[in-house]
Short mmCIF file of C-alpha atoms and ligand atoms in Angstrom, two decimals:
data_model
loop_
_atom_site.label_atom_id
_atom_site.label_comp_id
_atom_site.label_asym_id
_atom_site.label_seq_id
_atom_site.Cartn_x
_atom_site.Cartn_y
_atom_site.Cartn_z
CA MET A 1 0.00 0.00 0.00
CA SER A 2 1.22 3.47 -0.71
CA ARG A 3 -0.51 6.71 0.15
CA VAL A 4 -0.13 9.93 -1.80
CA PHE A 5 0.32 13.47 -0.53
CA ASN A 6 -3.23 14.66 -1.16
CA PHE A 7 -3.62 18.43 -1.61
CA SER A 8 -7.34 18.16 -2.38
CA PRO A 9 -9.57 21.13 -1.46
CA GLY A 10 -12.24 18.72 -0.23
CA PRO A 11 -13.20 16.05 0.44
CA ALA A 12 -9.66 16.06 1.73
CA THR A 13 -6.91 14.04 3.29
CA LEU A 14 -7.66 12.45 6.69
CA PRO A 15 -5.29 11.29 9.43
CA GLU A 16 -4.02 7.84 8.53
CA ALA A 17 -4.43 6.66 12.13
CA VAL A 18 -8.14 7.47 11.92
CA LEU A 19 -8.58 5.50 8.70
CA ARG A 20 -6.78 2.55 10.26
CA GLN A 21 -8.96 2.60 13.35
CA ALA A 22 -12.11 2.84 11.20
CA ALA A 23 -10.89 -0.12 9.16
CA GLU A 24 -10.25 -2.17 12.30
CA GLU A 25 -13.68 -1.37 13.68
CA MET A 26 -15.53 -1.75 10.39
CA LEU A 27 -17.12 -5.15 11.06
CA ASP A 28 -17.38 -5.05 14.83
CA TRP A 29 -17.40 -1.77 16.68
CA GLN A 30 -15.98 -2.32 20.16
CA GLY A 31 -17.55 -5.71 20.70
CA SER A 32 -21.04 -4.65 19.59
CA GLY A 33 -20.97 -7.18 16.75
CA MET A 34 -22.01 -4.42 14.34
CA SER A 35 -20.50 -1.88 12.06
CA VAL A 36 -21.31 1.71 13.08
CA MET A 37 -23.11 1.88 9.73
CA GLU A 38 -25.52 -0.81 10.89
CA MET A 39 -26.46 0.74 14.21
CA SER A 40 -29.76 2.32 15.07
CA HIS A 41 -29.25 6.02 15.61
CA ARG A 42 -31.34 5.65 18.76
CA GLY A 43 -29.44 2.69 20.16
CA LYS A 44 -27.11 3.17 23.11
CA GLU A 45 -23.96 2.53 21.06
CA PHE A 46 -24.59 5.23 18.51
CA MET A 47 -26.06 7.64 21.07
CA GLY A 48 -22.70 7.37 22.86
CA ILE A 49 -20.74 8.00 19.66
CA HIS A 50 -22.92 11.01 18.89
CA ALA A 51 -22.67 12.50 22.38
CA GLU A 52 -18.91 12.09 22.37
CA ALA A 53 -18.58 13.85 18.99
CA VAL A 54 -20.68 16.79 20.24
CA ALA A 55 -18.58 16.97 23.41
CA LEU A 56 -15.38 17.03 21.35
CA VAL A 57 -16.62 19.95 19.24
CA ARG A 58 -17.51 21.79 22.44
CA GLU A 59 -14.19 21.05 24.10
CA LEU A 60 -11.90 21.76 21.14
CA MET A 61 -13.62 24.99 20.13
CA GLY A 62 -14.52 26.13 23.64
CA VAL A 63 -18.20 26.40 22.76
CA PRO A 64 -20.07 28.31 25.53
CA ASP A 65 -23.05 26.66 27.22
CA HIS A 66 -25.63 28.95 25.61
CA TYR A 67 -24.79 27.60 22.14
CA LYS A 68 -26.17 24.43 20.56
CA VAL A 69 -23.99 22.12 18.49
CA LEU A 70 -25.99 20.43 15.72
CA PHE A 71 -24.98 17.71 13.27
CA VAL A 72 -27.18 18.02 10.21
CA GLN A 73 -27.21 17.27 6.49
CA GLY A 74 -27.18 19.47 3.44
CA GLY A 75 -23.60 20.74 3.51
CA ALA A 76 -22.56 24.36 3.45
CA ILE A 77 -24.46 24.89 0.20
CA GLY A 78 -27.59 23.65 1.95
CA GLU A 79 -26.84 26.03 4.82
CA ASN A 80 -26.79 28.91 2.34
CA ALA A 81 -30.57 28.49 2.29
CA ILE A 82 -31.07 27.03 5.77
CA VAL A 83 -29.40 29.96 7.55
CA PRO A 84 -31.67 32.64 6.05
CA MET A 85 -34.74 30.42 6.49
CA ASN A 86 -33.95 30.20 10.20
CA LEU A 87 -32.53 33.64 10.95
CA MET A 88 -33.85 36.12 8.41
CA GLY A 89 -37.31 36.17 10.01
CA ARG A 90 -36.16 38.47 12.80
CA SER A 91 -36.11 41.50 10.48
CA GLY A 92 -36.43 40.27 6.90
CA ARG A 93 -33.01 41.55 5.88
CA ALA A 94 -29.38 40.53 6.21
CA ASP A 95 -25.92 41.88 5.36
CA TYR A 96 -23.41 39.81 3.42
CA VAL A 97 -19.73 40.49 2.82
CA ASN A 98 -18.58 39.21 -0.53
CA THR A 99 -15.01 37.89 -0.49
CA GLY A 100 -15.16 35.40 -3.35
CA GLU A 101 -16.92 32.50 -4.95
CA TRP A 102 -18.39 30.97 -1.79
CA SER A 103 -19.74 34.30 -0.51
CA THR A 104 -21.17 35.00 -3.94
CA ARG A 105 -23.07 31.74 -3.81
CA SER A 106 -24.29 32.40 -0.27
CA ILE A 107 -25.61 35.80 -1.34
CA ALA A 108 -27.49 34.46 -4.37
CA GLU A 109 -29.16 31.77 -2.29
CA ALA A 110 -30.07 34.00 0.67
CA ALA A 111 -31.75 36.51 -1.65
CA LYS A 112 -34.56 33.96 -2.14
CA TYR A 113 -35.56 34.36 1.53
CA GLY A 114 -35.30 38.04 2.30
CA ARG A 115 -33.64 41.32 1.49
CA VAL A 116 -29.91 40.82 1.14
CA GLN A 117 -27.53 43.73 1.18
CA VAL A 118 -23.91 43.33 0.10
CA ALA A 119 -22.18 45.33 2.82
CA ALA A 120 -18.78 45.14 1.14
CA SER A 121 -17.20 43.31 -1.77
CA GLY A 122 -13.69 42.35 -2.81
CA GLU A 123 -14.77 41.98 -6.42
CA ALA A 124 -12.84 45.05 -7.65
CA SER A 125 -9.59 43.37 -6.52
CA GLY A 126 -10.56 40.13 -8.26
CA PHE A 127 -11.22 38.78 -4.75
CA THR A 128 -7.53 38.87 -3.88
CA ALA A 129 -8.15 40.83 -0.67
CA ILE A 130 -10.72 41.10 2.14
CA PRO A 131 -12.45 44.50 2.03
CA PRO A 132 -11.27 46.47 5.09
CA ARG A 133 -13.83 46.63 7.89
CA ALA A 134 -13.89 50.45 7.70
CA SER A 135 -15.40 50.20 4.19
CA TRP A 136 -18.33 47.98 5.22
CA GLN A 137 -21.81 49.52 5.02
CA LEU A 138 -23.62 47.70 7.81
CA ASP A 139 -27.33 47.91 8.51
CA PRO A 140 -27.91 48.01 12.29
CA GLY A 141 -31.35 46.44 11.70
CA ALA A 142 -30.02 43.43 9.79
CA ALA A 143 -30.97 40.03 11.21
CA TYR A 144 -27.31 38.98 10.83
CA VAL A 145 -24.05 39.69 9.02
CA HIS A 146 -22.67 36.80 6.96
CA ILE A 147 -19.01 36.21 6.15
CA CYS A 148 -17.00 33.33 4.73
CA SER A 149 -14.01 33.00 7.06
CA ASN A 150 -11.86 31.32 4.41
CA GLU A 151 -12.51 31.43 0.68
CA THR A 152 -11.45 27.96 -0.40
CA ILE A 153 -11.22 28.86 -4.09
CA GLY A 154 -9.63 32.32 -4.01
CA GLY A 155 -7.39 31.66 -1.01
CA VAL A 156 -8.27 34.68 1.13
CA GLN A 157 -8.88 34.30 4.87
CA TYR A 158 -9.86 36.58 7.72
CA HIS A 159 -7.01 36.91 10.19
CA GLN A 160 -8.87 39.38 12.35
CA LEU A 161 -12.48 38.97 13.24
CA PRO A 162 -14.47 42.04 12.17
CA ASP A 163 -16.46 43.84 14.84
CA VAL A 164 -20.11 44.00 13.76
CA GLY A 165 -21.57 45.37 16.97
CA ASP A 166 -24.73 43.74 18.28
CA VAL A 167 -25.79 42.18 14.98
CA PRO A 168 -25.13 38.42 15.09
CA LEU A 169 -22.16 37.36 12.98
CA VAL A 170 -22.71 34.24 10.87
CA ALA A 171 -19.71 32.48 9.33
CA ASP A 172 -19.32 29.82 6.68
CA MET A 173 -16.27 28.19 8.24
CA SER A 174 -16.25 25.08 6.03
CA SER A 175 -12.61 25.28 5.05
CA ASP A 176 -10.93 26.60 8.19
CA ILE A 177 -12.97 25.34 11.14
CA MET A 178 -10.72 23.57 13.68
CA SER A 179 -7.62 24.95 11.94
CA ARG A 180 -6.97 27.49 14.72
CA PRO A 181 -8.52 28.55 18.02
CA ILE A 182 -11.41 31.02 17.70
CA ASP A 183 -13.67 32.85 20.15
CA VAL A 184 -17.07 31.26 19.50
CA SER A 185 -18.80 33.84 21.71
CA ARG A 186 -18.18 36.47 19.04
CA TYR A 187 -20.40 34.60 16.56
CA GLY A 188 -24.12 34.13 16.39
CA LEU A 189 -23.80 31.07 14.19
CA ILE A 190 -21.01 29.02 12.60
CA TYR A 191 -21.56 26.37 9.96
CA ALA A 192 -19.18 24.02 8.20
CA GLY A 193 -19.25 20.90 6.11
CA ALA A 194 -17.00 18.29 7.70
CA GLN A 195 -15.03 17.27 4.63
CA LYS A 196 -12.13 19.71 4.88
CA ASN A 197 -10.80 19.57 8.44
CA MET A 198 -13.14 17.28 10.37
CA GLY A 199 -14.06 14.15 8.48
CA PRO A 200 -15.93 12.86 5.44
CA SER A 201 -18.65 14.66 3.53
CA GLY A 202 -22.26 14.13 4.63
CA VAL A 203 -22.31 15.82 8.02
CA THR A 204 -22.57 19.55 8.56
CA VAL A 205 -21.70 21.13 11.89
CA VAL A 206 -23.85 24.07 13.03
CA ILE A 207 -23.00 25.99 16.19
CA VAL A 208 -25.78 28.40 17.05
CA ARG A 209 -26.47 30.79 19.92
CA GLU A 210 -29.68 29.72 21.61
CA ASP A 211 -31.41 33.12 21.47
CA LEU A 212 -31.34 32.98 17.66
CA LEU A 213 -33.55 29.89 17.58
CA GLY A 214 -37.29 30.13 17.15
CA HIS A 215 -37.56 32.64 14.30
CA ALA A 216 -37.70 30.26 11.34
CA LEU A 217 -39.78 31.25 8.32
CA ALA A 218 -42.99 29.21 8.03
CA ILE A 219 -41.71 27.58 4.83
CA THR A 220 -38.66 26.08 6.59
CA PRO A 221 -38.61 22.30 6.13
CA SER A 222 -38.78 20.59 9.51
CA ALA A 223 -35.52 18.70 8.99
CA PHE A 224 -33.79 22.06 8.45
CA ASN A 225 -35.38 23.87 11.38
CA TYR A 226 -32.58 24.49 13.89
CA GLN A 227 -34.94 24.72 16.83
CA LEU A 228 -36.56 21.36 16.05
CA GLN A 229 -33.13 19.80 15.52
CA ALA A 230 -31.86 21.33 18.77
CA GLU A 231 -34.88 20.02 20.70
CA ASN A 232 -34.23 16.57 19.27
CA ASP A 233 -30.44 16.46 19.76
CA SER A 234 -29.98 16.54 15.96
CA MET A 235 -32.09 13.39 15.66
CA TYR A 236 -35.29 14.84 14.25
CA ASN A 237 -34.36 12.86 11.15
CA THR A 238 -31.78 10.09 10.88
CA PRO A 239 -28.41 11.80 11.17
CA PRO A 240 -25.45 10.80 8.94
CA THR A 241 -24.29 8.27 11.49
CA TYR A 242 -21.10 6.98 9.90
CA ALA A 243 -19.87 10.47 9.02
CA ILE A 244 -20.45 11.54 12.64
CA TYR A 245 -18.47 8.55 13.88
CA ILE A 246 -15.49 9.43 11.65
CA LEU A 247 -15.77 13.09 12.68
CA GLY A 248 -15.50 11.93 16.29
CA LEU A 249 -12.37 9.91 15.53
CA VAL A 250 -10.78 12.87 13.71
CA LEU A 251 -11.54 15.21 16.61
CA LYS A 252 -10.13 12.74 19.14
CA HIS A 253 -7.00 12.61 17.02
CA THR A 254 -6.94 16.43 16.91
CA ARG A 255 -7.18 16.59 20.68
CA ALA A 256 -4.45 14.00 21.14
CA HIS A 257 -2.19 16.11 18.93
CA GLY A 258 -2.54 19.21 21.06
CA GLY A 259 -5.90 20.67 20.03
CA LEU A 260 -6.47 23.78 17.96
CA ALA A 261 -3.46 25.78 19.16
CA ALA A 262 -1.21 22.97 17.97
CA MET A 263 -3.17 22.76 14.70
CA GLU A 264 -2.59 26.46 14.13
CA ALA A 265 1.16 26.18 14.71
CA HIS A 266 1.32 23.18 12.36
CA ASN A 267 -0.76 24.96 9.71
CA ARG A 268 1.29 28.16 9.97
CA ALA A 269 4.53 26.24 9.52
CA LYS A 270 3.21 24.56 6.35
CA ALA A 271 1.78 27.76 4.87
CA GLN A 272 4.91 29.77 5.64
CA LEU A 273 7.12 27.24 3.92
CA LEU A 274 5.05 27.49 0.75
CA TYR A 275 4.49 31.28 0.79
CA ASP A 276 8.17 31.94 1.54
CA PHE A 277 9.09 29.89 -1.48
CA LEU A 278 6.49 31.63 -3.67
CA ASP A 279 7.68 35.07 -2.57
CA GLN A 280 11.26 34.51 -3.65
CA SER A 281 10.42 32.51 -6.78
CA ARG A 282 10.75 34.13 -10.17
CA TYR A 283 8.64 31.43 -11.76
CA PHE A 284 5.72 30.79 -9.35
CA SER A 285 3.48 33.46 -7.82
CA ASN A 286 0.53 33.97 -5.49
CA ARG A 287 -1.76 36.95 -6.17
CA VAL A 288 -3.44 37.36 -2.79
CA ALA A 289 -2.77 40.39 -0.56
CA ARG A 290 -0.19 39.30 1.99
CA GLU A 291 -2.25 40.11 5.08
CA ASP A 292 -5.25 38.13 3.78
CA ARG A 293 -3.51 35.02 2.58
CA SER A 294 -5.17 31.76 3.52
CA LEU A 295 -3.31 29.26 5.68
CA MET A 296 -5.54 26.53 4.27
CA ASN A 297 -5.75 27.01 0.49
CA VAL A 298 -2.84 28.44 -1.47
CA PRO A 299 -3.54 29.22 -5.12
CA PHE A 300 -0.44 29.80 -7.23
CA HIS A 301 0.42 30.34 -10.87
CA LEU A 302 3.26 29.23 -13.12
CA LYS A 303 4.87 31.96 -15.20
CA ASP A 304 3.98 29.95 -18.28
CA ALA A 305 0.46 28.52 -18.00
CA ALA A 306 1.18 26.33 -21.03
CA LEU A 307 3.24 24.18 -18.65
CA ASP A 308 0.42 23.63 -16.14
CA ALA A 309 -0.29 20.13 -17.43
CA GLU A 310 3.39 19.18 -17.33
CA PHE A 311 3.66 20.48 -13.76
CA LEU A 312 0.68 18.41 -12.66
CA LYS A 313 1.98 15.30 -14.39
CA GLY A 314 5.35 15.65 -12.66
CA ALA A 315 3.62 16.16 -9.32
CA GLN A 316 1.54 13.03 -9.83
CA ALA A 317 4.67 11.05 -10.69
CA ARG A 318 6.14 12.18 -7.35
CA GLY A 319 3.06 11.11 -5.38
CA MET A 320 1.44 14.56 -5.07
CA VAL A 321 -2.16 14.81 -6.24
CA GLN A 322 -5.09 17.23 -6.52
CA LEU A 323 -2.99 20.34 -7.16
CA LYS A 324 -4.96 21.65 -10.12
CA GLY A 325 -6.42 25.09 -9.39
CA HIS A 326 -10.12 25.85 -9.53
CA ARG A 327 -11.21 26.82 -13.04
CA LEU A 328 -12.25 30.29 -11.82
CA VAL A 329 -8.72 31.10 -10.67
CA GLY A 330 -6.63 28.85 -12.91
CA GLY A 331 -3.11 27.68 -12.15
CA MET A 332 -2.59 25.49 -9.11
CA ARG A 333 -3.96 25.28 -5.61
CA ALA A 334 -2.43 23.49 -2.65
CA SER A 335 -4.84 22.82 0.21
CA LEU A 336 -3.01 22.45 3.51
CA TYR A 337 -5.67 21.17 5.90
CA ASN A 338 -4.90 19.88 9.39
CA ALA A 339 -4.27 16.30 8.29
CA LEU A 340 -1.75 17.22 5.59
CA PRO A 341 1.75 16.53 6.97
CA LEU A 342 4.60 19.06 6.77
CA GLU A 343 6.48 16.52 4.65
CA ALA A 344 3.90 17.00 1.91
CA VAL A 345 4.68 20.72 1.67
CA GLN A 346 8.42 20.04 1.85
CA ALA A 347 8.05 17.62 -1.07
CA LEU A 348 5.97 20.14 -3.02
CA VAL A 349 8.46 22.96 -2.53
CA ALA A 350 11.36 20.69 -3.51
CA TYR A 351 9.52 19.77 -6.70
CA MET A 352 8.70 23.41 -7.43
CA GLN A 353 12.38 24.32 -7.02
CA GLU A 354 13.33 21.55 -9.40
CA PHE A 355 10.65 22.62 -11.91
CA GLU A 356 11.74 26.24 -11.72
CA ALA A 357 15.37 25.34 -12.31
CA ALA A 358 14.39 23.38 -15.39
CA HIS A 359 12.04 25.97 -16.88
CA ALA A 360 12.88 29.46 -15.64
C1 LIG B 1 -16.44 23.29 0.39
C2 LIG B 1 -17.13 24.55 0.72
C3 LIG B 1 -18.50 24.72 0.51
C4 LIG B 1 -19.36 23.64 -0.14
O1 LIG B 1 -19.75 22.70 0.74
P1 LIG B 1 -20.79 21.54 0.32
O2 LIG B 1 -20.48 20.47 1.28
O3 LIG B 1 -20.50 21.16 -1.10
O4 LIG B 1 -22.14 22.07 0.47
C5 LIG B 1 -19.09 25.91 0.89
N1 LIG B 1 -18.37 26.90 1.45
C6 LIG B 1 -17.04 26.79 1.65
C7 LIG B 1 -16.28 27.91 2.26
C8 LIG B 1 -16.38 25.61 1.29
O5 LIG B 1 -15.06 25.48 1.48
#
C-alpha cells in the first residue's frame, strides 16, 4: 500500500491513524458485533458516539453553554438556504460580505428568503483581498451579518475577526474550522461541512447561539429547522451516522495532537514554507494580498500557464495529487488542511524548485 500526498480542497486528506482505526472497527465496533453503519441512531452505542462527537466539538472549540452544536445534512451549500430560512425572520433583511466564490453563492441563495444587502465586496480586486472593515456599510437592523471566514477557491482568509456590533455574525467556516482557536462567543452562528478539516462529507456542523432559535420562516422544512433539531439532539431525522463517527475519531486525534493551538502552529509552519518559497520565486506566484492570505488554500500560478499540465503530471509522478487550481482562478492550488503533513509541503516545494530550475 502506498498513500499519496493529497492536496485536495475537499473532500480532503484524513489522518491515517483514523482511517486505520475505522478499518479495524468496520465489522465489529468495540464488541457490539455491528458496524457503526448498521447501528440504530437511537441505540445506546450510537447515542454514545454522537454525544462524544458533540462533546469534542464543544471542548476543542470552547463552545459556551448557551450555544447548541448540531450535526445536520445538506452541507454548506444547503446552509446557504437554511441559515436565512432560520434567521432572516427576525427583520427580513441581512448583510453579506462578498469575499469570493463561496460568498457570492451564499448571497445568491439567501436573496430567495429576504432582502440581502452586500455590505462590502472584494470583487474590484478580483477577490484577492478582504475589504477592510472600515469600508463595510452595515445595517444596524439586519438580522445577521454573513461572512465566509476562508474562501477555499480564491485563497483569502480573515485573520482578524471584524467587529459587527450587536448584529449576530454568521460564518461559513467550512474550510478553516478547527484549523486554529477562535472565540465562538463572538459569533451568532457558525456552519461548516465536515469534509475539509473534520471528516468525510455528509455531516454539517452548526454551532448556534440559543437566542437565535425560534424565528424560522414558516416555509422552513422541519428537517432544516434548527430549533426542532436542537430540541431533538440533531435526531429529528436520521443523522449521517457513519460520518459523525469518523468526525469523532478525527476530533479525538486532533485533541491527542494538542488541540487547535497545535493545529494552528502546524498549519502556519506549512503555509509559511510554501508562501516563503512563492515570494522569492521568479517562476511561481501567489496573487493574494499578503495580510489576507489563507493558511488553508494556497492558489499559485506558473509563469507559463502552457506548462500547467506538465507540472501536474510531474507532481503526480512524485506522489502529489489534486494540485490543479479551480477553473475560476486557474493555475494550481495546494490545500493544507490539518491532516496534511509538513512533509507534503516540503516535497511540493522541492519539486517546485526543481521545476523552476528546469524551466525558468
Ligand atoms: C467546500 C465549501 C462549501 C461547499 O460545501 P458543500 O459540502 O458542497 O455544500 C461551501 N463553502 C465553503 C467555504 C467551502 O469550502
